[in-house]
Short mmCIF file of C-alpha atoms and ligand atoms in Angstrom, two decimals:
data_model
loop_
_atom_site.label_atom_id
_atom_site.label_comp_id
_atom_site.label_asym_id
_atom_site.label_seq_id
_atom_site.Cartn_x
_atom_site.Cartn_y
_atom_site.Cartn_z
CA MET A 17 64.47 51.52 -143.38
CA MET A 18 64.62 47.79 -142.86
CA TRP A 19 68.11 46.57 -143.43
CA ILE A 20 68.57 43.35 -145.46
CA GLU A 21 64.82 42.98 -145.63
CA GLU A 22 65.08 39.77 -147.62
CA ILE A 23 66.78 38.05 -144.69
CA GLU A 24 64.84 39.61 -141.86
CA THR A 25 61.46 38.69 -143.33
CA LEU A 26 62.36 35.26 -144.73
CA PRO A 27 59.83 32.50 -144.20
CA ARG A 28 61.05 30.07 -141.50
CA SER A 29 61.87 27.31 -143.96
CA GLY A 30 64.17 29.58 -145.99
CA LEU A 31 65.93 30.80 -142.88
CA GLU A 32 66.32 27.30 -141.49
CA SER A 33 67.91 25.99 -144.66
CA ILE A 34 70.48 28.80 -144.51
CA GLN A 35 71.09 28.00 -140.84
CA LEU A 36 71.57 24.30 -141.52
CA LYS A 37 74.09 24.84 -144.32
CA ARG A 38 76.04 27.23 -142.15
CA LEU A 39 75.91 24.93 -139.15
CA GLN A 40 77.23 21.96 -141.12
CA ALA A 41 80.09 23.99 -142.55
CA LEU A 42 80.90 25.32 -139.07
CA VAL A 43 80.99 21.90 -137.44
CA HIS A 44 83.32 20.55 -140.14
CA ARG A 45 85.61 23.54 -139.75
CA MET A 46 85.69 23.38 -135.96
CA TYR A 47 86.39 19.66 -136.05
CA ALA A 48 89.29 20.19 -138.41
CA LYS A 49 90.75 23.36 -136.91
CA VAL A 50 90.03 23.54 -133.19
CA GLU A 51 91.71 20.69 -131.35
CA PRO A 52 89.96 21.08 -127.96
CA TYR A 53 86.61 21.05 -129.74
CA ARG A 54 87.47 17.95 -131.76
CA VAL A 55 88.43 16.17 -128.52
CA LYS A 56 85.04 17.10 -127.03
CA MET A 57 83.17 15.89 -130.08
CA GLU A 58 85.03 12.63 -130.03
CA ALA A 59 84.24 12.16 -126.37
CA ALA A 60 80.58 12.78 -127.16
CA GLY A 61 80.76 10.26 -130.01
CA VAL A 62 79.64 12.70 -132.67
CA LYS A 63 81.18 13.33 -136.10
CA PRO A 64 80.57 16.35 -138.34
CA ASP A 65 78.59 14.27 -140.83
CA ASP A 66 76.12 13.30 -138.10
CA ILE A 67 74.60 16.79 -138.27
CA ARG A 68 71.88 16.30 -140.87
CA SER A 69 69.19 18.60 -139.52
CA LEU A 70 68.98 21.56 -137.15
CA ALA A 71 67.52 19.21 -134.55
CA ASP A 72 70.81 17.27 -134.58
CA LEU A 73 72.38 20.27 -132.90
CA ARG A 74 71.45 18.59 -129.62
CA TYR A 75 74.16 15.96 -130.14
CA LEU A 76 76.94 18.52 -130.12
CA PRO A 77 78.74 19.22 -126.84
CA TYR A 78 78.26 22.54 -125.06
CA THR A 79 80.97 25.15 -124.67
CA THR A 80 81.29 26.97 -121.35
CA LYS A 81 83.31 29.79 -119.88
CA ASP A 82 85.58 27.14 -118.35
CA ASP A 83 86.53 25.95 -121.84
CA LEU A 84 87.52 29.52 -122.64
CA ARG A 85 89.55 29.78 -119.45
CA ASP A 86 91.26 26.44 -119.99
CA ASN A 87 92.37 27.56 -123.44
CA TYR A 88 93.32 31.10 -122.43
CA PRO A 89 94.14 33.27 -124.30
CA PHE A 90 93.92 32.10 -127.94
CA GLY A 91 93.57 28.30 -127.75
CA LEU A 92 90.05 28.15 -129.21
CA PHE A 93 90.75 30.39 -132.20
CA ALA A 94 89.93 28.70 -135.51
CA THR A 95 92.19 30.81 -137.73
CA PRO A 96 95.93 31.43 -137.58
CA MET A 97 96.86 34.54 -135.57
CA GLU A 98 98.07 36.35 -138.69
CA GLU A 99 94.45 36.52 -139.84
CA VAL A 100 93.25 37.95 -136.54
CA ILE A 101 93.10 41.74 -136.75
CA ARG A 102 91.56 42.56 -133.38
CA VAL A 103 91.03 41.12 -129.93
CA HIS A 104 88.62 42.18 -127.19
CA ALA A 105 88.35 40.89 -123.64
CA SER A 106 85.85 41.02 -120.84
CA SER A 107 87.25 41.38 -117.38
CA GLY A 108 84.98 38.89 -115.66
CA THR A 109 84.54 38.99 -111.94
CA THR A 110 86.78 36.04 -111.21
CA GLY A 111 90.06 34.91 -112.66
CA LYS A 112 91.30 35.27 -116.19
CA PRO A 113 89.61 37.53 -118.69
CA THR A 114 87.69 36.05 -121.60
CA VAL A 115 89.56 36.82 -124.81
CA VAL A 116 87.88 36.93 -128.20
CA GLY A 117 89.34 37.52 -131.69
CA TYR A 118 88.13 38.82 -135.04
CA THR A 119 89.30 38.51 -138.64
CA GLN A 120 88.55 41.29 -141.13
CA ALA A 121 85.48 39.31 -142.22
CA ASP A 122 84.36 39.08 -138.58
CA ILE A 123 84.65 42.84 -138.15
CA ASN A 124 82.60 43.29 -141.33
CA LEU A 125 80.01 40.85 -140.03
CA TRP A 126 79.88 42.61 -136.68
CA SER A 127 79.42 46.00 -138.35
CA SER A 128 76.61 44.60 -140.44
CA VAL A 129 74.70 42.91 -137.59
CA MET A 130 75.09 46.07 -135.52
CA ALA A 131 73.83 48.21 -138.40
CA ARG A 132 70.80 45.93 -138.71
CA CYS A 133 70.17 46.34 -134.98
CA LEU A 134 70.35 50.10 -135.26
CA ALA A 135 67.92 49.96 -138.17
CA MET A 136 65.49 48.07 -135.92
CA ALA A 137 65.55 51.10 -133.64
CA GLY A 138 64.74 53.31 -136.62
CA VAL A 139 68.25 54.78 -136.90
CA THR A 140 69.16 56.03 -140.39
CA LYS A 141 72.08 57.81 -141.97
CA ASP A 142 70.46 61.12 -141.05
CA ASP A 143 71.00 60.48 -137.35
CA MET A 144 73.61 61.98 -135.02
CA VAL A 145 74.51 59.10 -132.72
CA HIS A 146 76.03 59.68 -129.28
CA ASN A 147 77.91 56.53 -128.32
CA ALA A 148 78.56 56.47 -124.56
CA TYR A 149 79.48 52.77 -124.34
CA GLY A 150 83.04 52.37 -123.10
CA TYR A 151 85.74 52.14 -125.77
CA GLY A 152 88.57 49.71 -125.15
CA LEU A 153 88.73 46.01 -124.46
CA PHE A 154 84.98 46.05 -123.72
CA THR A 155 83.09 45.27 -126.94
CA GLY A 156 80.41 47.93 -126.36
CA GLY A 157 82.12 51.07 -127.63
CA LEU A 158 83.88 49.81 -130.75
CA GLY A 159 81.24 47.26 -131.67
CA VAL A 160 78.50 49.85 -131.78
CA HIS A 161 80.82 52.39 -133.39
CA TYR A 162 81.49 50.30 -136.48
CA GLY A 163 77.77 49.57 -136.85
CA ILE A 164 76.90 53.27 -136.78
CA GLU A 165 79.48 53.95 -139.47
CA ALA A 166 78.30 51.00 -141.57
CA LEU A 167 74.78 52.40 -141.46
CA GLY A 168 76.12 55.77 -142.56
CA ALA A 169 74.91 57.71 -139.52
CA THR A 170 77.24 60.14 -137.77
CA VAL A 171 78.96 58.71 -134.71
CA VAL A 172 80.08 60.77 -131.72
CA PRO A 173 82.58 58.39 -130.06
CA VAL A 174 82.36 59.86 -126.60
CA SER A 175 82.78 56.69 -124.45
CA GLY A 176 81.84 56.78 -120.74
CA GLY A 177 82.52 59.46 -118.14
CA ASN A 178 82.46 63.23 -117.79
CA SER A 179 78.68 63.36 -117.89
CA ARG A 180 78.37 67.14 -117.88
CA ARG A 181 80.46 67.42 -121.00
CA GLN A 182 78.40 64.67 -122.60
CA VAL A 183 75.21 66.64 -122.00
CA LEU A 184 76.63 69.76 -123.59
CA LEU A 185 77.87 67.77 -126.60
CA MET A 186 74.47 66.15 -127.08
CA ARG A 187 72.81 69.54 -126.94
CA ASP A 188 75.27 71.36 -129.21
CA PHE A 189 75.52 68.56 -131.81
CA GLY A 190 71.78 67.94 -131.79
CA SER A 191 72.28 64.22 -131.10
CA THR A 192 69.19 62.19 -131.97
CA VAL A 193 70.23 58.77 -130.65
CA LEU A 194 71.89 57.83 -127.37
CA LEU A 195 73.70 54.55 -126.81
CA SER A 196 74.72 53.68 -123.25
CA THR A 197 74.05 51.20 -120.48
CA PRO A 198 70.65 51.88 -118.90
CA SER A 199 72.32 52.82 -115.61
CA TYR A 200 74.56 55.35 -117.34
CA ALA A 201 71.51 56.78 -119.16
CA LEU A 202 70.11 57.61 -115.71
CA ASN A 203 73.36 59.33 -114.76
CA LEU A 204 73.12 61.36 -117.92
CA ALA A 205 69.54 62.23 -117.02
CA ASP A 206 70.77 63.65 -113.70
CA ALA A 207 73.54 65.50 -115.50
CA VAL A 208 70.99 67.01 -117.89
CA ALA A 209 69.01 68.35 -114.93
CA ASP A 210 72.18 69.59 -113.17
CA ALA A 211 73.33 71.43 -116.27
CA GLY A 212 70.00 73.25 -116.37
CA VAL A 213 69.31 71.77 -119.82
CA SER A 214 65.75 70.76 -120.58
CA THR A 215 64.96 67.60 -122.52
CA GLU A 216 63.27 69.84 -125.13
CA GLU A 217 66.63 71.43 -125.86
CA LEU A 218 67.95 67.99 -126.68
CA LYS A 219 66.92 66.38 -129.94
CA LEU A 220 67.14 62.81 -128.58
CA ARG A 221 64.53 60.54 -130.12
CA VAL A 222 65.65 57.08 -129.09
CA GLY A 223 67.94 55.47 -126.51
CA ILE A 224 69.52 52.06 -127.17
CA HIS A 225 70.43 50.44 -123.90
CA GLY A 226 71.89 47.11 -122.90
CA ALA A 227 74.95 45.30 -121.55
CA GLU A 228 73.15 44.80 -118.21
CA PRO A 229 69.66 43.73 -117.13
CA TRP A 230 67.03 46.43 -116.74
CA SER A 231 63.39 46.04 -115.85
CA GLU A 232 60.31 47.36 -117.65
CA ASN A 233 59.80 49.91 -114.90
CA MET A 234 63.39 51.04 -115.38
CA ARG A 235 62.62 51.53 -119.07
CA GLU A 236 59.72 53.82 -118.16
CA GLU A 237 61.95 55.78 -115.83
CA VAL A 238 64.62 56.28 -118.53
CA GLU A 239 61.98 57.24 -121.11
CA ARG A 240 60.33 59.70 -118.76
CA LYS A 241 63.54 61.34 -117.57
CA LEU A 242 65.12 61.67 -121.00
CA GLY A 243 61.96 62.18 -123.03
CA PHE A 244 62.57 59.51 -125.66
CA LYS A 245 61.76 55.89 -126.52
CA ALA A 246 64.17 53.36 -125.04
CA VAL A 247 64.94 49.99 -126.62
CA ASP A 248 66.95 47.01 -125.46
CA ILE A 249 70.10 45.69 -127.15
CA TYR A 250 71.73 42.40 -126.21
CA GLY A 251 75.05 40.79 -126.90
CA LEU A 252 78.08 39.23 -125.32
CA SER A 253 81.76 39.27 -126.22
CA GLU A 254 81.96 35.53 -126.71
CA ILE A 255 79.29 35.57 -129.42
CA ILE A 256 80.46 38.81 -131.10
CA GLY A 257 79.69 41.72 -128.74
CA PRO A 258 76.64 43.99 -129.06
CA GLY A 259 74.52 43.03 -132.09
CA VAL A 260 73.30 39.54 -131.20
CA ALA A 261 69.69 40.60 -130.57
CA MET A 262 67.73 43.82 -130.61
CA GLU A 263 64.30 45.07 -129.74
CA CYS A 264 62.44 46.79 -132.57
CA LEU A 265 61.18 50.28 -131.87
CA ARG A 266 57.84 49.39 -133.41
CA ALA A 267 56.87 46.77 -130.82
CA GLN A 268 59.32 47.28 -127.93
CA ASP A 269 58.43 43.75 -127.03
CA GLY A 270 61.18 41.14 -127.10
CA LEU A 271 64.52 41.20 -128.90
CA HIS A 272 64.90 39.88 -132.46
CA ILE A 273 67.84 37.51 -132.65
CA LEU A 274 70.01 37.88 -135.74
CA GLU A 275 69.35 34.23 -136.37
CA ASP A 276 71.03 33.98 -139.74
CA ASN A 277 74.28 34.38 -137.75
CA PHE A 278 73.51 33.36 -134.19
CA LEU A 279 71.53 30.18 -133.67
CA PRO A 280 69.68 30.27 -130.32
CA GLU A 281 68.53 27.49 -128.02
CA ILE A 282 67.01 27.51 -124.54
CA ILE A 283 68.12 24.74 -122.22
CA ASP A 284 67.39 23.62 -118.71
CA PRO A 285 70.56 24.66 -116.85
CA GLU A 286 70.25 21.68 -114.50
CA THR A 287 69.47 18.77 -116.84
CA LEU A 288 71.04 20.47 -119.90
CA GLU A 289 68.08 19.29 -122.01
CA PRO A 290 66.89 21.65 -124.75
CA LEU A 291 63.54 23.26 -123.90
CA SER A 292 60.78 24.06 -126.34
CA HIS A 293 59.83 27.54 -127.46
CA GLY A 294 58.11 29.59 -124.83
CA MET A 295 59.84 27.92 -121.90
CA SER A 296 62.20 29.89 -119.76
CA GLY A 297 65.78 28.68 -119.31
CA GLU A 298 69.42 29.33 -120.13
CA LEU A 299 70.16 30.91 -123.47
CA VAL A 300 72.69 29.03 -125.63
CA PHE A 301 74.17 30.30 -128.90
CA THR A 302 76.01 28.79 -131.83
CA THR A 303 77.79 31.31 -134.06
CA LEU A 304 77.08 30.37 -137.66
CA THR A 305 79.27 32.80 -139.56
CA LYS A 306 82.24 33.83 -137.45
CA GLU A 307 85.78 32.96 -138.55
CA ALA A 308 88.37 33.61 -135.86
CA PHE A 309 86.40 32.61 -132.78
CA PRO A 310 83.35 30.54 -133.60
CA LEU A 311 81.52 28.83 -130.77
CA ILE A 312 79.23 25.83 -130.76
CA ARG A 313 76.44 25.76 -128.18
CA TYR A 314 77.92 28.38 -125.91
CA ARG A 315 76.14 28.53 -122.55
CA THR A 316 75.57 32.21 -121.81
CA LYS A 317 74.12 31.80 -118.29
CA ASP A 318 71.55 34.41 -119.29
CA ILE A 319 67.95 33.52 -118.61
CA SER A 320 65.33 34.13 -121.26
CA ARG A 321 62.61 32.55 -123.36
CA LEU A 322 62.16 32.31 -127.13
CA ILE A 323 59.04 33.89 -128.62
CA PRO A 324 58.19 32.34 -132.00
CA GLU A 325 55.02 34.38 -132.63
CA PRO A 326 55.34 36.87 -135.49
CA CYS A 327 56.15 40.46 -134.58
CA ILE A 328 54.09 43.45 -135.72
CA CYS A 329 57.25 44.96 -137.25
CA GLY A 330 57.17 42.30 -140.00
CA ARG A 331 60.44 40.61 -139.10
CA THR A 332 60.35 36.84 -138.97
CA LEU A 333 63.50 36.66 -136.84
CA ILE A 334 62.62 34.91 -133.60
CA ARG A 335 62.46 37.07 -130.49
CA MET A 336 63.93 36.46 -127.05
CA GLU A 337 62.31 37.87 -123.96
CA LYS A 338 64.10 40.71 -122.20
CA ILE A 339 66.70 39.12 -119.96
CA MET A 340 65.77 39.11 -116.31
CA GLY A 341 69.12 37.95 -115.03
CA ARG A 342 71.86 35.36 -115.13
CA THR A 343 71.94 31.97 -113.49
CA ASP A 344 74.96 33.19 -111.53
CA ASP A 345 73.28 36.49 -110.53
CA MET A 346 70.41 34.72 -108.94
CA LEU A 347 70.39 35.15 -105.19
CA ILE A 348 68.96 32.38 -103.12
CA ILE A 349 67.56 34.04 -100.04
CA ARG A 350 66.39 31.45 -97.55
CA GLY A 351 65.46 29.15 -100.38
CA VAL A 352 63.73 31.75 -102.54
CA ASN A 353 65.24 32.58 -105.93
CA VAL A 354 65.60 36.31 -106.39
CA PHE A 355 66.90 38.23 -109.38
CA PRO A 356 68.12 41.78 -108.82
CA SER A 357 65.99 42.90 -111.77
CA GLN A 358 62.83 41.75 -109.95
CA VAL A 359 63.75 43.91 -106.97
CA GLU A 360 64.39 46.75 -109.41
CA HIS A 361 60.98 46.27 -110.99
CA VAL A 362 59.29 46.64 -107.61
CA LEU A 363 61.33 49.69 -106.61
CA MET A 364 60.78 51.52 -109.89
CA GLY A 365 57.04 51.14 -109.49
CA ILE A 366 56.97 53.11 -106.25
CA ASP A 367 56.67 56.90 -106.19
CA GLY A 368 59.38 58.81 -104.38
CA VAL A 369 61.96 56.09 -104.98
CA GLU A 370 64.89 57.03 -107.22
CA PRO A 371 66.20 54.55 -109.83
CA HIS A 372 69.39 53.97 -107.86
CA TYR A 373 69.67 50.98 -105.60
CA GLN A 374 71.94 48.26 -104.35
CA ILE A 375 71.26 44.87 -102.86
CA GLU A 376 73.46 43.75 -100.02
CA VAL A 377 73.54 40.14 -98.96
CA THR A 378 74.95 39.19 -95.59
CA ARG A 379 74.70 36.18 -93.39
CA ASP A 380 73.24 35.99 -89.95
CA GLY A 381 74.40 32.64 -88.60
CA SER A 382 73.39 30.30 -91.38
CA LEU A 383 70.63 32.55 -92.70
CA ASP A 384 71.00 34.83 -95.71
CA VAL A 385 69.82 38.36 -95.15
CA MET A 386 68.96 40.61 -98.06
CA SER A 387 69.05 44.36 -97.53
CA VAL A 388 67.89 46.76 -100.19
CA LEU A 389 69.54 50.17 -100.17
CA VAL A 390 67.53 52.63 -102.15
CA GLU A 391 67.76 56.33 -102.79
CA VAL A 392 64.72 58.45 -102.20
CA SER A 393 63.89 61.79 -103.74
CA GLU A 394 64.91 65.02 -101.99
CA ASN A 395 61.41 65.89 -100.78
CA ILE A 396 60.82 62.45 -99.33
CA PHE A 397 64.20 62.46 -97.64
CA SER A 398 63.46 65.69 -95.83
CA ASP A 399 60.03 64.36 -94.87
CA GLU A 400 59.14 63.38 -91.33
CA ILE A 401 60.27 60.07 -89.90
CA LYS A 402 56.72 58.81 -90.19
CA GLY A 403 56.70 59.23 -93.96
CA LEU A 404 60.02 57.46 -94.30
CA GLU A 405 58.84 54.58 -92.17
CA LYS A 406 55.72 54.25 -94.26
CA LEU A 407 57.77 54.09 -97.45
CA THR A 408 60.15 51.53 -95.96
CA ARG A 409 57.23 49.38 -94.98
CA ARG A 410 55.61 49.70 -98.41
CA ILE A 411 58.80 48.57 -100.19
CA GLN A 412 59.12 45.60 -97.84
CA VAL A 413 55.53 44.57 -98.39
CA GLU A 414 55.70 44.88 -102.18
CA ILE A 415 58.95 42.86 -102.35
CA LYS A 416 57.43 40.23 -100.09
CA ASP A 417 54.26 40.11 -102.20
CA LEU A 418 56.04 39.78 -105.52
CA LEU A 419 59.10 37.75 -104.61
CA GLY A 420 58.02 36.01 -101.45
CA VAL A 421 61.06 37.09 -99.50
CA THR A 422 61.37 39.27 -96.46
CA CYS A 423 64.13 41.85 -96.73
CA LYS A 424 65.53 44.82 -94.89
CA VAL A 425 65.11 48.20 -96.54
CA LYS A 426 67.41 51.17 -95.99
CA LEU A 427 66.37 54.47 -97.48
CA VAL A 428 69.44 56.52 -98.29
CA GLU A 429 70.08 60.12 -99.27
CA PRO A 430 69.74 61.23 -102.88
CA ARG A 431 72.98 60.62 -104.82
CA SER A 432 74.63 58.51 -102.15
CA ILE A 433 74.78 55.25 -104.09
CA GLN A 434 77.80 54.94 -106.33
CA ARG A 435 77.14 55.79 -109.98
CA SER A 436 78.52 53.73 -112.84
CA GLU A 437 79.85 54.74 -116.23
CA GLY A 438 79.30 51.28 -117.64
CA LYS A 439 77.65 48.31 -116.01
CA ALA A 440 76.19 49.08 -112.60
CA GLN A 441 77.10 46.94 -109.62
CA ARG A 442 73.73 46.02 -108.18
CA VAL A 443 74.67 43.32 -105.73
CA ILE A 444 77.19 43.45 -102.93
CA ASP A 445 77.62 39.99 -101.58
CA ARG A 446 79.26 40.29 -98.18
CA ARG A 447 78.93 36.58 -97.56
CA LYS A 448 82.06 35.96 -99.61
CA LEU A 449 84.14 38.67 -97.95
O1 LIG B 515 77.91 43.61 -122.58
C1 LIG B 515 78.07 43.48 -124.97
C2 LIG B 515 77.13 44.61 -125.12
C3 LIG B 515 77.61 45.89 -125.23
C4 LIG B 515 75.77 44.39 -125.20
C5 LIG B 515 76.75 46.95 -125.41
C6 LIG B 515 74.89 45.44 -125.38
C7 LIG B 515 75.38 46.72 -125.49
P1 LIG B 515 79.95 41.44 -122.19
O2 LIG B 515 80.71 42.48 -121.46
O3 LIG B 515 80.66 40.23 -122.65
O4 LIG B 515 79.31 42.04 -123.48
O5 LIG B 515 78.75 41.02 -121.25
C8 LIG B 515 77.77 40.12 -121.68
O6 LIG B 515 76.07 41.17 -120.30
O7 LIG B 515 75.93 37.68 -121.00
C9 LIG B 515 74.45 39.46 -120.19
O8 LIG B 515 74.58 38.85 -118.91
C10 LIG B 515 74.69 40.95 -120.05
N1 LIG B 515 73.87 41.67 -121.03
C11 LIG B 515 74.25 42.16 -122.23
N2 LIG B 515 73.20 42.78 -122.82
C12 LIG B 515 72.15 42.67 -121.98
C13 LIG B 515 70.79 43.10 -122.01
C14 LIG B 515 78.39 43.07 -123.56
N3 LIG B 515 70.29 43.79 -123.01
C15 LIG B 515 76.71 39.93 -120.63
N4 LIG B 515 69.99 42.76 -120.95
C16 LIG B 515 75.60 39.03 -121.10
C17 LIG B 515 70.48 42.04 -119.91
C18 LIG B 515 72.57 41.95 -120.84
N5 LIG B 515 71.74 41.65 -119.82
#
């Protein structure tokens, strides 16, 4: 069941010596092969031989999205293009896409880390796996696909969209595992109900959801509506795609980082100082084993915390806390920091509220105004005005209590908020329009 058990349950010292060897080799290779990185190292006054312990990592310069943009499209690749057999790209909300490349060895590595992630969710070769992550330049679809094949399970490469058809396929094929973004899982749940299919007719046992933040209350909602256990999967194109970290089904409590390949750090995004385990900050990764597009100390902008305590599943791989948001997703509403996932957590804990919402930020003079648009269930919507007012008030009070910010709440009709096939758009910032 446990893939590559000897690595996943290594004592820390064994794992750290593998990490150090790989890190040293990586730094030498980057210095020799990637000109922009050598320039940065020289500016920071650090040479490859200076890296004598894992703690010396802190002397190496960070890599940011701007470095990727400045060297668009292939300027940071560490192998000649003839060795690159695939590229992926993420669209990004502003400017040029982020382009990443893979050699054959990188694709093999990716398949293997993904297979190990699937194994953490209890997936075996006996499973029928419905893969609703988008296929294409996005790393979700193909990344997961190769992992399913490497594990020997059966993959249904359905991609996103056409939810009704997806439901019928899951039912007819007896799919046991669903992979999709959490927001698309909820769309599928609606489609299951619309098709008059009951969750008992489906054989789904586990859902593997990621690519966007989702709260604990959202997890409960997905589990309840689809009648399975839902686990979190994390990754980003720059580091490899899906397969960087994964929650084990056993504990459903924090995501194990595939540390033999991806070396994590948490830093203070303001001072850029590394933070100790347990402290919350920006997640930074160094890829230890990639060939075409390795990265040293890549700042993800994702906010998390490292959990060094051992996990009940037996893995010694360090865990990261479920991501609550990104430094650039954080809204500052009249001085209060608010993550969309915190609003989600409040909403999902209230009866009668549907798991579909959007946060709109506008400006009134120089003040930021946050409005929460949230769908309510059919019976609430047709309720008297008094009931609706009570619910509005309750949401406002709970958001104020938890987040300390006053917001407007608009209850909207069932199914009126736009549905996504991939990552949901939770925030509409009208201040920039
Ligand atoms: O979203 C890769 C992926 C595909 C992960 C399928 C999981 C499943 P990008 O499009 O490059 O890659 O977006 C990466 O998405 O920096 C996070 O902000 C966010 N993200 C990814 N997984 C999670 C998660 C893929 N489990 C960006 N929880 C990352 C919260 C996530 N945010």
